[in-house]
Amino acid sequence: MNSLASLDVAGKRVFLRCDLNVPLSNGAITDDGRIRASLPTIKNLLERGASIVIGAHLGRPKGEIKPELSLAPVAKRLEELLGQTVDFISNNGAAVTLLENLRFTAAETSKDDAERGAFAKELATLADLYVGDGFGAVHRKHASVYDLASLLSNAPGFLIQAEVEVLKKLTQSPERPYGVILGGAKVSDKIGVISNLLSKVDVMAIGGGMVFTFLAAKGKEIGSSLVETDLIPTVKEIIETAALKGVTLVLPTDIVIAPEFKESATPTVVPVDQMPSDQMGLDIGPDSGAAFADAIKKCKTVFWNGPMGVFEFANFAHGTQVVAQALTEVEGISVVGGGDSAAAVRALGFKDSDFGYISTGGGASLEYLEGKVLPGLAALGL
Ligand code: AMP
């Protein structure tokens, strides 16, 4: 495996793939964690006399130029954090250049190898060397993540190296009990990882919007909560498999409901069997929070991805807060996986240092835990 330290970068131009996919609200960055996480590699390259062209993406523009997904605000923030000029499509000769959102070009994410390859060749003309550090995108077979790496001498950056080191600890004989807590909006995003992790973990706790598909599969009234009806049969199988494998499946016993999806909606706590048909579940209830926290604290290895409720609304943030707090009290390894989960714990007032490790990549870390080959890591020999 190549390492960044052994790559001779002095006087060279390095294409650095970063993950700068930060959350934005009205054009302002609400959490700059991914930019900060990219700094060690950028600074190291600059200190060693390289010039850098950074490639990154923001959101899912699907091959179209969408001004609201421009990396311009990221260039500005990067400039502030680095304390030096960042050239953003202005060709001002700075040592650091940030390209515009690579996903404005359809070929970046194309399923067609030739199309992606051609774009990678274009990108390769911009640099002498390639450093891959965009962990949040390594599960994607994209031109700048996968194809470009094979066209230039390459090495993983410090962030990717750190991420892989932590995830290895979770996959190679994790200390038990090993618990995984999953939340967030959609079951469909996580069905693969749930099925796969059932043969690896001792405890699986499920909250967030996705839990209502589980509750529906158990025949419960879920009112107007989020649900993916087509996945109910699959979820039934998951529940059966968990029982067969002796995995403790922790589901909420009470729910915080509201008549509408609104910050100002009045919250009410109901037992899971008493959801009215005209309300929706927006958080796990306090009894569930306590049970989830208890299950987490008994584990020696914990991985958490996805909020337990609509944490963006103060009245529905309690479940996520309690789970985050429990993670900080784990005696063992606790990993918060994912840019959104990381942003959630920071928004709730936790510090990065409260946790064992905060991964910058949700999808990527989940796929790593599933045991999948991740194209962006394979391309770097990892
Ligand atoms: P994901 O991107 O799948 O991790 O989902 C994160 C989003 O799920 C957050 O923006 C939460 O507000 C949302 N979420 C969590 N719980 C619920 C819920 N019960 N109903 C609707 N949305 C939820």
mmCIF file of C-alpha atoms in Angstrom, residues 18-223:
data_model
loop_
_atom_site.group_PDB
_atom_site.id
_atom_site.type_symbol
_atom_site.label_atom_id
_atom_site.label_comp_id
_atom_site.label_asym_id
_atom_site.label_seq_id
_atom_site.Cartn_x
_atom_site.Cartn_y
_atom_site.Cartn_z
ATOM 1 C CA CYS A 18 -11.900 15.465 -0.581
ATOM 2 C CA ASP A 19 -15.346 15.034 0.903
ATOM 3 C CA LEU A 20 -16.571 18.606 1.352
ATOM 4 C CA ASN A 21 -20.252 17.679 1.206
ATOM 5 C CA VAL A 22 -21.316 19.932 4.073
ATOM 6 C CA PRO A 23 -24.890 20.699 5.138
ATOM 7 C CA LEU A 24 -26.109 24.100 3.915
ATOM 8 C CA SER A 25 -29.045 26.230 4.976
ATOM 9 C CA ASN A 26 -29.915 29.220 2.773
ATOM 10 C CA GLY A 27 -26.420 29.100 1.294
ATOM 11 C CA ALA A 28 -24.668 29.083 4.693
ATOM 12 C CA ILE A 29 -22.633 26.112 5.955
ATOM 13 C CA THR A 30 -24.292 24.753 9.105
ATOM 14 C CA ASP A 31 -21.563 22.245 10.007
ATOM 15 C CA ASP A 32 -18.023 22.481 8.644
ATOM 16 C CA GLY A 33 -16.853 19.152 10.122
ATOM 17 C CA ARG A 34 -15.978 17.644 6.758
ATOM 18 C CA ILE A 35 -13.899 20.687 5.766
ATOM 19 C CA ARG A 36 -12.021 20.545 9.072
ATOM 20 C CA ALA A 37 -11.483 16.805 8.659
ATOM 21 C CA SER A 38 -9.808 17.485 5.296
ATOM 22 C CA LEU A 39 -7.300 19.998 6.675
ATOM 23 C CA PRO A 40 -4.533 17.661 7.948
ATOM 24 C CA THR A 41 -3.887 16.228 4.484
ATOM 25 C CA ILE A 42 -4.122 19.621 2.774
ATOM 26 C CA LYS A 43 -1.701 21.185 5.255
ATOM 27 C CA ASN A 44 0.713 18.270 5.008
ATOM 28 C CA LEU A 45 0.830 18.512 1.209
ATOM 29 C CA LEU A 46 1.405 22.265 1.353
ATOM 30 C CA GLU A 47 4.119 21.944 3.997
ATOM 31 C CA ARG A 48 5.911 19.468 1.778
ATOM 32 C CA GLY A 49 5.915 21.855 -1.166
ATOM 33 C CA ALA A 50 3.076 20.489 -3.269
ATOM 34 C CA SER A 51 0.397 22.543 -4.957
ATOM 35 C CA ILE A 52 -3.104 21.109 -4.752
ATOM 36 C CA VAL A 53 -6.142 20.911 -6.934
ATOM 37 C CA ILE A 54 -9.065 19.753 -4.837
ATOM 38 C CA GLY A 55 -11.993 17.894 -6.375
ATOM 39 C CA ALA A 56 -15.196 17.401 -4.378
ATOM 40 C CA HIS A 57 -18.962 17.217 -4.677
ATOM 41 C CA LEU A 58 -21.918 18.829 -2.947
ATOM 42 C CA GLY A 59 -25.341 17.191 -2.838
ATOM 43 C CA ARG A 60 -26.845 15.424 -5.811
ATOM 44 C CA PRO A 61 -27.078 17.839 -8.768
ATOM 45 C CA LYS A 62 -27.359 14.834 -11.134
ATOM 46 C CA GLY A 63 -25.157 16.207 -13.873
ATOM 47 C CA GLU A 64 -26.780 19.643 -13.972
ATOM 48 C CA ILE A 65 -25.337 22.990 -12.918
ATOM 49 C CA LYS A 66 -27.329 23.970 -9.842
ATOM 50 C CA PRO A 67 -26.099 27.294 -8.401
ATOM 51 C CA GLU A 68 -27.415 26.383 -4.928
ATOM 52 C CA LEU A 69 -25.016 23.398 -4.952
ATOM 53 C CA SER A 70 -21.946 25.419 -5.920
ATOM 54 C CA LEU A 71 -18.865 24.804 -3.797
ATOM 55 C CA ALA A 72 -18.296 28.589 -3.582
ATOM 56 C CA PRO A 73 -19.252 28.825 0.142
ATOM 57 C CA VAL A 74 -16.960 25.868 0.836
ATOM 58 C CA ALA A 75 -14.054 27.619 -0.914
ATOM 59 C CA LYS A 76 -14.601 30.623 1.337
ATOM 60 C CA ARG A 77 -14.722 28.542 4.521
ATOM 61 C CA LEU A 78 -11.684 26.515 3.467
ATOM 62 C CA GLU A 79 -9.807 29.753 2.897
ATOM 63 C CA GLU A 80 -10.696 30.922 6.435
ATOM 64 C CA LEU A 81 -9.705 27.626 8.046
ATOM 65 C CA LEU A 82 -6.456 27.333 6.092
ATOM 66 C CA GLY A 83 -5.581 30.980 6.514
ATOM 67 C CA GLN A 84 -4.515 31.226 2.908
ATOM 68 C CA THR A 85 -5.988 31.988 -0.481
ATOM 69 C CA VAL A 86 -8.002 29.285 -2.192
ATOM 70 C CA ASP A 87 -8.428 29.681 -5.902
ATOM 71 C CA PHE A 88 -12.033 28.864 -6.807
ATOM 72 C CA ILE A 89 -12.304 28.714 -10.590
ATOM 73 C CA SER A 90 -10.533 32.069 -10.830
ATOM 74 C CA ASN A 91 -7.114 30.834 -11.865
ATOM 75 C CA ASN A 92 -5.265 33.217 -9.576
ATOM 76 C CA GLY A 93 -2.255 30.940 -9.236
ATOM 77 C CA ALA A 94 -2.846 30.049 -5.567
ATOM 78 C CA ALA A 95 -1.209 26.915 -4.161
ATOM 79 C CA VAL A 96 -4.679 25.518 -3.447
ATOM 80 C CA THR A 97 -7.355 25.353 -6.119
ATOM 81 C CA LEU A 98 -10.873 24.077 -5.482
ATOM 82 C CA LEU A 99 -12.764 22.866 -8.537
ATOM 83 C CA GLU A 100 -16.502 23.431 -8.868
ATOM 84 C CA ASN A 101 -18.864 20.613 -7.795
ATOM 85 C CA LEU A 102 -17.672 17.596 -9.793
ATOM 86 C CA ARG A 103 -21.215 16.246 -9.937
ATOM 87 C CA PHE A 104 -22.239 19.170 -12.160
ATOM 88 C CA THR A 105 -20.637 16.935 -14.809
ATOM 89 C CA ALA A 106 -22.795 13.873 -15.513
ATOM 90 C CA ALA A 107 -19.738 11.730 -16.336
ATOM 91 C CA GLU A 108 -18.512 11.930 -12.714
ATOM 92 C CA THR A 109 -21.276 9.603 -11.538
ATOM 93 C CA SER A 110 -21.965 7.781 -14.823
ATOM 94 C CA LYS A 111 -22.569 4.024 -14.760
ATOM 95 C CA ASP A 112 -20.795 3.854 -18.138
ATOM 96 C CA ASP A 113 -17.115 2.986 -17.593
ATOM 97 C CA ALA A 114 -15.972 4.693 -20.816
ATOM 98 C CA GLU A 115 -17.795 7.926 -20.013
ATOM 99 C CA ARG A 116 -16.388 8.020 -16.491
ATOM 100 C CA GLY A 117 -12.940 7.034 -17.759
ATOM 101 C CA ALA A 118 -12.913 9.918 -20.250
ATOM 102 C CA PHE A 119 -13.767 12.410 -17.501
ATOM 103 C CA ALA A 120 -11.091 10.909 -15.251
ATOM 104 C CA LYS A 121 -8.541 11.404 -18.060
ATOM 105 C CA GLU A 122 -9.524 15.050 -18.266
ATOM 106 C CA LEU A 123 -9.070 15.441 -14.504
ATOM 107 C CA ALA A 124 -5.718 13.627 -14.684
ATOM 108 C CA THR A 125 -4.343 16.387 -16.921
ATOM 109 C CA LEU A 126 -4.678 18.787 -13.969
ATOM 110 C CA ALA A 127 -2.127 17.028 -11.745
ATOM 111 C CA ASP A 128 0.923 14.751 -11.418
ATOM 112 C CA LEU A 129 -0.264 12.710 -8.432
ATOM 113 C CA TYR A 130 -3.528 11.598 -6.829
ATOM 114 C CA VAL A 131 -4.385 11.566 -3.142
ATOM 115 C CA GLY A 132 -7.738 10.087 -2.123
ATOM 116 C CA ASP A 133 -9.145 11.538 1.093
ATOM 117 C CA GLY A 134 -12.883 11.813 0.443
ATOM 118 C CA PHE A 135 -13.985 9.018 2.748
ATOM 119 C CA GLY A 136 -17.672 9.931 2.483
ATOM 120 C CA ALA A 137 -17.594 9.064 -1.238
ATOM 121 C CA VAL A 138 -15.387 5.917 -1.292
ATOM 122 C CA HIS A 139 -18.388 3.616 -1.663
ATOM 123 C CA ARG A 140 -19.130 5.280 -4.994
ATOM 124 C CA LYS A 141 -17.576 4.108 -8.255
ATOM 125 C CA HIS A 142 -17.225 7.677 -9.459
ATOM 126 C CA ALA A 143 -14.646 9.138 -11.849
ATOM 127 C CA SER A 144 -12.785 11.260 -9.290
ATOM 128 C CA VAL A 145 -13.005 8.582 -6.582
ATOM 129 C CA TYR A 146 -12.236 5.423 -8.530
ATOM 130 C CA ASP A 147 -11.091 5.861 -12.156
ATOM 131 C CA LEU A 148 -8.767 8.794 -11.611
ATOM 132 C CA ALA A 149 -6.788 7.003 -8.894
ATOM 133 C CA SER A 150 -5.578 4.392 -11.385
ATOM 134 C CA LEU A 151 -4.330 7.026 -13.857
ATOM 135 C CA LEU A 152 -1.821 8.639 -11.478
ATOM 136 C CA SER A 153 0.577 7.532 -8.740
ATOM 137 C CA ASN A 154 -1.621 7.584 -5.694
ATOM 138 C CA ALA A 155 -1.895 7.370 -1.930
ATOM 139 C CA PRO A 156 -4.646 7.608 0.667
ATOM 140 C CA GLY A 157 -4.832 10.805 2.698
ATOM 141 C CA PHE A 158 -4.777 10.983 6.494
ATOM 142 C CA LEU A 159 -8.561 11.076 6.868
ATOM 143 C CA ILE A 160 -9.156 7.918 4.864
ATOM 144 C CA GLN A 161 -6.353 6.210 6.734
ATOM 145 C CA ALA A 162 -7.836 7.143 10.106
ATOM 146 C CA GLU A 163 -11.343 6.077 9.065
ATOM 147 C CA VAL A 164 -10.164 2.686 7.830
ATOM 148 C CA GLU A 165 -8.144 2.096 10.978
ATOM 149 C CA VAL A 166 -11.229 2.628 13.169
ATOM 150 C CA LEU A 167 -13.582 0.603 10.973
ATOM 151 C CA LYS A 168 -11.082 -2.270 10.932
ATOM 152 C CA LYS A 169 -11.380 -2.409 14.704
ATOM 153 C CA LEU A 170 -15.153 -2.829 14.331
ATOM 154 C CA THR A 171 -14.920 -5.566 11.714
ATOM 155 C CA GLN A 172 -11.928 -7.578 12.898
ATOM 156 C CA SER A 173 -12.952 -9.330 16.113
ATOM 157 C CA PRO A 174 -14.818 -6.470 17.829
ATOM 158 C CA GLU A 175 -14.982 -6.640 21.588
ATOM 159 C CA ARG A 176 -18.441 -7.889 22.626
ATOM 160 C CA PRO A 177 -21.196 -7.128 23.179
ATOM 161 C CA TYR A 178 -21.233 -5.296 19.844
ATOM 162 C CA GLY A 179 -24.215 -3.001 19.297
ATOM 163 C CA VAL A 180 -25.393 -1.024 16.296
ATOM 164 C CA ILE A 181 -27.945 1.758 16.551
ATOM 165 C CA LEU A 182 -29.633 2.827 13.352
ATOM 166 C CA GLY A 183 -31.998 5.694 12.707
ATOM 167 C CA GLY A 184 -32.683 8.277 10.048
ATOM 168 C CA ALA A 185 -35.443 8.610 7.552
ATOM 169 C CA LYS A 186 -35.370 5.615 5.233
ATOM 170 C CA VAL A 187 -35.196 1.847 5.721
ATOM 171 C CA SER A 188 -34.457 1.400 2.023
ATOM 172 C CA ASP A 189 -31.074 3.143 2.499
ATOM 173 C CA LYS A 190 -30.103 0.742 5.262
ATOM 174 C CA ILE A 191 -31.800 -2.548 4.477
ATOM 175 C CA GLY A 192 -28.546 -4.063 3.154
ATOM 176 C CA VAL A 193 -26.534 -3.145 6.182
ATOM 177 C CA ILE A 194 -29.248 -4.276 8.592
ATOM 178 C CA SER A 195 -29.496 -7.738 6.999
ATOM 179 C CA ASN A 196 -25.752 -8.086 6.845
ATOM 180 C CA LEU A 197 -24.985 -6.893 10.351
ATOM 181 C CA LEU A 198 -27.456 -9.344 11.885
ATOM 182 C CA SER A 199 -24.792 -12.033 11.620
ATOM 183 C CA LYS A 200 -22.166 -9.791 13.214
ATOM 184 C CA VAL A 201 -23.735 -7.887 16.108
ATOM 185 C CA ASP A 202 -25.248 -8.815 19.468
ATOM 186 C CA VAL A 203 -27.597 -5.863 19.764
ATOM 187 C CA MET A 204 -29.414 -3.848 17.103
ATOM 188 C CA ALA A 205 -31.470 -0.832 18.169
ATOM 189 C CA ILE A 206 -33.681 0.906 15.621
ATOM 190 C CA GLY A 207 -35.249 4.345 15.849
ATOM 191 C CA GLY A 208 -35.871 7.330 13.572
ATOM 192 C CA GLY A 209 -38.378 7.504 10.767
ATOM 193 C CA MET A 210 -37.353 4.035 9.609
ATOM 194 C CA VAL A 211 -38.633 2.361 12.751
ATOM 195 C CA PHE A 212 -42.250 2.830 11.677
ATOM 196 C CA THR A 213 -41.799 0.285 8.893
ATOM 197 C CA PHE A 214 -40.670 -2.121 11.652
ATOM 198 C CA LEU A 215 -43.660 -1.236 13.801
ATOM 199 C CA ALA A 216 -46.001 -1.621 10.803
ATOM 200 C CA ALA A 217 -44.411 -5.040 10.135
ATOM 201 C CA LYS A 218 -45.317 -5.957 13.710
ATOM 202 C CA GLY A 219 -48.922 -5.037 12.943
ATOM 203 C CA LYS A 220 -48.982 -1.791 14.900
ATOM 204 C CA GLU A 221 -50.942 1.368 14.058
ATOM 205 C CA ILE A 222 -48.412 3.972 12.893
ATOM 206 C CA GLY A 223 -50.771 6.804 11.939
#
